[in-house]
Amino acid sequence: MHLTKYDHAPRLPEGERVDLDALIPGGGDLMLEIGPGRGMFALQWAEQHPESRLLALEIRRKLAAVLADRLAARGSTRARAFAEDAGVALPRLGPDASVAWVAVHFPDPWWKKRHQKRLVLKDGLVTELARLVRPGGTVLIQTDVEQRAEEYRARFEAAPEFECVGDPWVPESPHAPARSNREARAIADGLPVWRMVFRRR
Ligand SMILES: C[S@@+](CC[C@H](N)C(=O)[O-])C[C@H]1O[C@@H](n2cnc3c(N)ncnc32)[C@H](O)[C@@H]1O
């Protein structure tokens, strides 16, 4: 078998259910980041919140491996990255209502119609987030694609479990100063960022 440099990218344990408290023990509120990419947000946030836990799910094995290594190098097991498709992994995660925050930064840069099926944020994902996020918990989504922002908002507003915080956009990330790579780039370039926060009822 041909091994590549990133075959060590961590995967979630096999089985029907993954217990988040067993996966990342030690207590503390849990942040779920979907699609961390190069991982700046996860690294900064974990540094700023040593009392909390972070789970990052990144579909690209190389990016997941690099982030997992960088998180492990901090010497803490409270922030972990796995090479997983969030759409496949989320239905396996539990227990229900165990996630305090979800962050999805710049998830879908594609704008063409044919990319629609590759969207990260689809209806099924909203249903799983409604199950996983605890009452009062929040989902932050940010993007530099206005059309995508409107689509995400419509999806969450159609979910009775969530209420929109903001008017409808929020001017700043509730998790600042932690920034994702694309967020930092958009800010540096002076590009508009559409941010929205939905609270679990
Ligand atoms: C445009 S990048 C943004 C990266 C990062 N969030 C940022 O803001 O800099 C989107 C990221 O989502 C990841 N991604 C796409 N589909 C995914 C899925 N189904 N599950 C997990 N990650 C996914 C991509 O591999 C990529 O790293």
Tab-separated table of C-alpha atoms and ligand atoms in Angstrom:
chain	number	residue	atom	x	y	z
A	1	MET	CA	0.000	0.000	0.000
A	2	HIS	CA	1.279	3.463	-0.862
A	3	LEU	CA	1.559	5.639	2.235
A	4	THR	CA	1.469	9.387	2.023
A	5	LYS	CA	2.781	11.987	4.395
A	6	TYR	CA	-0.696	12.682	5.754
A	7	ASP	CA	-1.991	9.163	6.372
A	8	HIS	CA	-1.642	9.795	10.091
A	9	ALA	CA	-4.473	12.348	9.960
A	10	PRO	CA	-6.679	11.377	12.905
A	11	ARG	CA	-10.062	9.822	12.156
A	12	LEU	CA	-13.013	9.585	14.510
A	13	PRO	CA	-13.401	6.232	16.255
A	14	GLU	CA	-15.360	3.668	14.268
A	15	GLY	CA	-18.858	2.694	15.268
A	16	GLU	CA	-22.331	4.036	15.044
A	17	ARG	CA	-21.947	6.654	17.770
A	18	VAL	CA	-19.046	8.824	18.877
A	19	ASP	CA	-19.233	10.056	22.458
A	20	LEU	CA	-17.789	13.555	22.491
A	21	ASP	CA	-17.083	13.426	26.210
A	22	ALA	CA	-15.010	10.275	25.738
A	23	LEU	CA	-13.338	11.670	22.630
A	24	ILE	CA	-12.321	14.909	24.351
A	25	PRO	CA	-12.502	14.285	28.081
A	26	GLY	CA	-11.913	16.695	30.896
A	27	GLY	CA	-15.111	18.739	30.882
A	28	GLY	CA	-15.517	22.292	29.700
A	29	ASP	CA	-17.776	23.795	27.061
A	30	LEU	CA	-17.290	22.426	23.572
A	31	MET	CA	-16.659	24.403	20.373
A	32	LEU	CA	-17.285	22.571	17.085
A	33	GLU	CA	-15.546	24.049	14.068
A	34	ILE	CA	-16.554	22.778	10.650
A	35	GLY	CA	-14.010	23.121	7.852
A	36	PRO	CA	-11.120	24.783	9.708
A	37	GLY	CA	-8.902	24.823	6.615
A	38	ARG	CA	-5.440	25.963	7.618
A	39	GLY	CA	-6.656	26.183	11.189
A	40	MET	CA	-5.799	29.635	12.449
A	41	PHE	CA	-9.119	30.014	14.244
A	42	ALA	CA	-8.826	26.660	16.020
A	43	LEU	CA	-5.274	27.398	17.146
A	44	GLN	CA	-6.047	30.904	18.354
A	45	TRP	CA	-9.328	29.994	19.997
A	46	ALA	CA	-7.842	27.004	21.832
A	47	GLU	CA	-5.033	29.214	23.075
A	48	GLN	CA	-7.506	31.816	24.308
A	49	HIS	CA	-9.883	29.294	25.924
A	50	PRO	CA	-7.800	26.687	27.742
A	51	GLU	CA	-10.782	25.895	29.983
A	52	SER	CA	-12.930	24.850	27.007
A	53	ARG	CA	-12.706	22.081	24.411
A	54	LEU	CA	-12.586	22.245	20.629
A	55	LEU	CA	-13.396	19.711	17.937
A	56	ALA	CA	-12.482	20.572	14.344
A	57	LEU	CA	-13.726	18.488	11.419
A	58	GLU	CA	-11.856	19.038	8.162
A	59	ILE	CA	-12.558	16.978	5.046
A	60	ARG	CA	-9.109	17.450	3.508
A	61	ARG	CA	-6.718	14.978	5.048
A	62	LYS	CA	-3.633	17.099	4.634
A	63	LEU	CA	-5.195	20.112	6.322
A	64	ALA	CA	-6.603	17.957	9.126
A	65	ALA	CA	-3.230	16.290	9.702
A	66	VAL	CA	-1.350	19.576	9.828
A	67	LEU	CA	-3.869	21.123	12.223
A	68	ALA	CA	-3.982	18.027	14.442
A	69	ASP	CA	-0.178	18.089	14.683
A	70	ARG	CA	-0.144	21.778	15.514
A	71	LEU	CA	-2.816	21.378	18.184
A	72	ALA	CA	-1.001	18.390	19.688
A	73	ALA	CA	2.247	20.370	19.742
A	74	ARG	CA	0.593	22.726	22.218
A	75	GLY	CA	0.642	19.843	24.675
A	76	SER	CA	-3.099	19.858	25.286
A	77	THR	CA	-5.606	17.160	24.362
A	78	ARG	CA	-8.555	19.532	24.753
A	79	ALA	CA	-8.479	20.759	21.164
A	80	ARG	CA	-8.490	18.125	18.438
A	81	ALA	CA	-8.823	17.969	14.657
A	82	PHE	CA	-10.068	15.011	12.633
A	83	ALA	CA	-10.107	14.246	8.935
A	84	GLU	CA	-13.835	13.899	8.443
A	85	ASP	CA	-16.643	15.022	6.190
A	86	ALA	CA	-18.864	16.947	8.580
A	87	GLY	CA	-21.976	15.840	6.721
A	88	VAL	CA	-21.113	12.207	7.425
A	89	ALA	CA	-19.602	12.680	10.894
A	90	LEU	CA	-22.194	14.890	12.559
A	91	PRO	CA	-25.013	12.308	12.656
A	92	ARG	CA	-22.657	10.019	14.601
A	93	LEU	CA	-21.785	12.579	17.278
A	94	GLY	CA	-23.429	12.681	20.664
A	95	PRO	CA	-24.759	13.094	23.213
A	96	ASP	CA	-27.459	15.492	22.045
A	97	ALA	CA	-27.157	19.075	23.284
A	98	SER	CA	-23.466	18.682	24.084
A	99	VAL	CA	-22.058	21.494	21.941
A	100	ALA	CA	-21.915	25.076	23.213
A	101	TRP	CA	-20.738	26.814	20.036
A	102	VAL	CA	-20.422	25.986	16.360
A	103	ALA	CA	-18.214	28.024	14.030
A	104	VAL	CA	-18.337	27.758	10.252
A	105	HIS	CA	-16.006	30.239	8.619
A	106	PHE	CA	-16.203	30.861	4.878
A	107	PRO	CA	-17.507	27.368	4.154
A	108	ASP	CA	-18.501	27.486	0.517
A	109	PRO	CA	-16.411	29.678	-1.726
A	110	TRP	CA	-17.960	28.252	-4.896
A	111	TRP	CA	-20.726	30.247	-6.415
A	112	LYS	CA	-21.551	28.373	-9.581
A	113	LYS	CA	-24.766	26.373	-9.821
A	114	ARG	CA	-22.921	23.100	-10.374
A	115	HIS	CA	-21.224	23.484	-7.005
A	116	GLN	CA	-24.546	23.447	-5.195
A	117	LYS	CA	-24.282	19.738	-4.363
A	118	ARG	CA	-20.899	20.309	-2.694
A	119	LEU	CA	-22.266	22.808	-0.212
A	120	VAL	CA	-21.123	22.223	3.376
A	121	LEU	CA	-24.186	23.856	4.849
A	122	LYS	CA	-27.134	21.864	3.644
A	123	ASP	CA	-30.498	21.151	5.261
A	124	GLY	CA	-29.372	17.894	6.866
A	125	LEU	CA	-26.527	19.712	8.555
A	126	VAL	CA	-28.867	22.263	10.128
A	127	THR	CA	-30.958	19.395	11.524
A	128	GLU	CA	-27.869	17.799	13.055
A	129	LEU	CA	-26.726	21.111	14.524
A	130	ALA	CA	-30.169	21.565	16.084
A	131	ARG	CA	-29.691	18.195	17.757
A	132	LEU	CA	-26.129	18.797	18.903
A	133	VAL	CA	-26.218	22.409	20.076
A	134	ARG	CA	-27.472	22.904	23.603
A	135	PRO	CA	-30.247	25.393	24.389
A	136	GLY	CA	-28.701	28.876	24.435
A	137	GLY	CA	-25.757	27.642	22.372
A	138	THR	CA	-24.861	29.429	19.156
A	139	VAL	CA	-23.881	28.817	15.562
A	140	LEU	CA	-21.667	31.419	13.884
A	141	ILE	CA	-21.449	31.431	10.118
A	142	GLN	CA	-19.433	33.919	8.167
A	143	THR	CA	-18.739	34.321	4.486
A	144	ASP	CA	-17.595	36.853	1.930
A	145	VAL	CA	-20.200	35.638	-0.599
A	146	GLU	CA	-23.415	37.601	-0.105
A	147	GLN	CA	-25.587	35.116	-1.989
A	148	ARG	CA	-24.312	32.284	0.200
A	149	ALA	CA	-24.985	34.344	3.318
A	150	GLU	CA	-28.613	34.784	2.263
A	151	GLU	CA	-28.925	31.062	1.569
A	152	TYR	CA	-27.528	30.103	4.975
A	153	ARG	CA	-29.816	32.566	6.706
A	154	ALA	CA	-32.851	31.160	4.929
A	155	ARG	CA	-31.882	27.631	5.970
A	156	PHE	CA	-31.537	28.525	9.641
A	157	GLU	CA	-34.618	30.718	9.678
A	158	ALA	CA	-36.585	27.748	8.357
A	159	ALA	CA	-35.428	25.701	11.361
A	160	PRO	CA	-37.742	26.350	14.334
A	161	GLU	CA	-35.010	25.297	16.777
A	162	PHE	CA	-32.935	28.388	15.955
A	163	GLU	CA	-33.471	32.111	16.352
A	164	CYS	CA	-31.414	34.713	14.548
A	165	VAL	CA	-29.289	36.974	16.744
A	166	GLY	CA	-28.527	40.200	14.923
A	167	ASP	CA	-30.225	42.482	12.533
A	168	PRO	CA	-29.867	40.141	10.620
A	169	TRP	CA	-26.080	40.353	10.390
A	170	VAL	CA	-23.696	40.800	13.283
A	171	PRO	CA	-20.875	43.312	12.790
A	172	GLU	CA	-18.196	41.271	14.533
A	173	SER	CA	-17.464	37.647	15.292
A	174	PRO	CA	-18.496	36.718	18.833
A	175	HIS	CA	-15.277	34.689	18.944
A	176	ALA	CA	-12.909	37.536	18.087
A	177	PRO	CA	-10.030	38.035	18.450
A	178	ALA	CA	-9.701	34.453	17.175
A	179	ARG	CA	-9.897	34.630	13.356
A	180	SER	CA	-9.947	32.082	10.577
A	181	ASN	CA	-7.360	32.434	7.825
A	182	ARG	CA	-9.898	33.634	5.295
A	183	GLU	CA	-11.508	35.974	7.775
A	184	ALA	CA	-8.158	37.583	8.564
A	185	ARG	CA	-7.444	37.930	4.852
A	186	ALA	CA	-10.856	39.491	4.139
A	187	ILE	CA	-10.349	41.995	6.957
A	188	ALA	CA	-6.830	42.839	5.762
A	189	ASP	CA	-8.140	43.342	2.219
A	190	GLY	CA	-11.037	45.478	3.420
A	191	LEU	CA	-13.617	43.073	1.951
A	192	PRO	CA	-17.132	42.873	3.384
A	193	VAL	CA	-17.863	39.878	5.590
A	194	TRP	CA	-21.418	38.657	6.199
A	195	ARG	CA	-21.656	37.241	9.690
A	196	MET	CA	-24.656	35.639	11.276
A	197	VAL	CA	-25.339	34.027	14.616
A	198	PHE	CA	-28.190	31.650	15.373
A	199	ARG	CA	-29.104	30.737	18.917
A	200	ARG	CA	-30.552	27.353	19.846
A	201	ARG	CA	-33.918	27.951	21.508
B	1	LIG	C1	-12.972	28.016	1.885
B	1	LIG	S1	-12.247	26.970	3.055
B	1	LIG	C2	-12.287	27.974	4.535
B	1	LIG	C3	-11.293	27.510	5.543
B	1	LIG	C4	-11.369	28.215	6.897
B	1	LIG	N1	-12.635	27.972	7.552
B	1	LIG	C5	-11.133	29.678	6.772
B	1	LIG	O1	-12.082	30.466	6.957
B	1	LIG	O2	-9.990	30.076	6.488
B	1	LIG	C6	-13.495	25.748	3.368
B	1	LIG	C7	-12.950	24.585	4.169
B	1	LIG	O3	-13.994	23.653	4.446
B	1	LIG	C8	-13.512	22.348	4.208
B	1	LIG	N2	-14.677	21.497	3.916
B	1	LIG	C9	-15.417	21.491	2.784
B	1	LIG	N3	-16.409	20.590	2.878
B	1	LIG	C10	-16.288	20.027	4.107
B	1	LIG	C11	-17.014	19.010	4.794
B	1	LIG	N4	-18.077	18.422	4.233
B	1	LIG	N5	-16.617	18.665	6.040
B	1	LIG	C12	-15.542	19.258	6.620
B	1	LIG	N6	-14.801	20.227	6.009
B	1	LIG	C13	-15.175	20.600	4.778
B	1	LIG	C14	-12.563	22.519	3.045
B	1	LIG	O4	-11.668	21.435	2.898
B	1	LIG	C15	-11.871	23.804	3.428
B	1	LIG	O5	-10.776	23.581	4.287
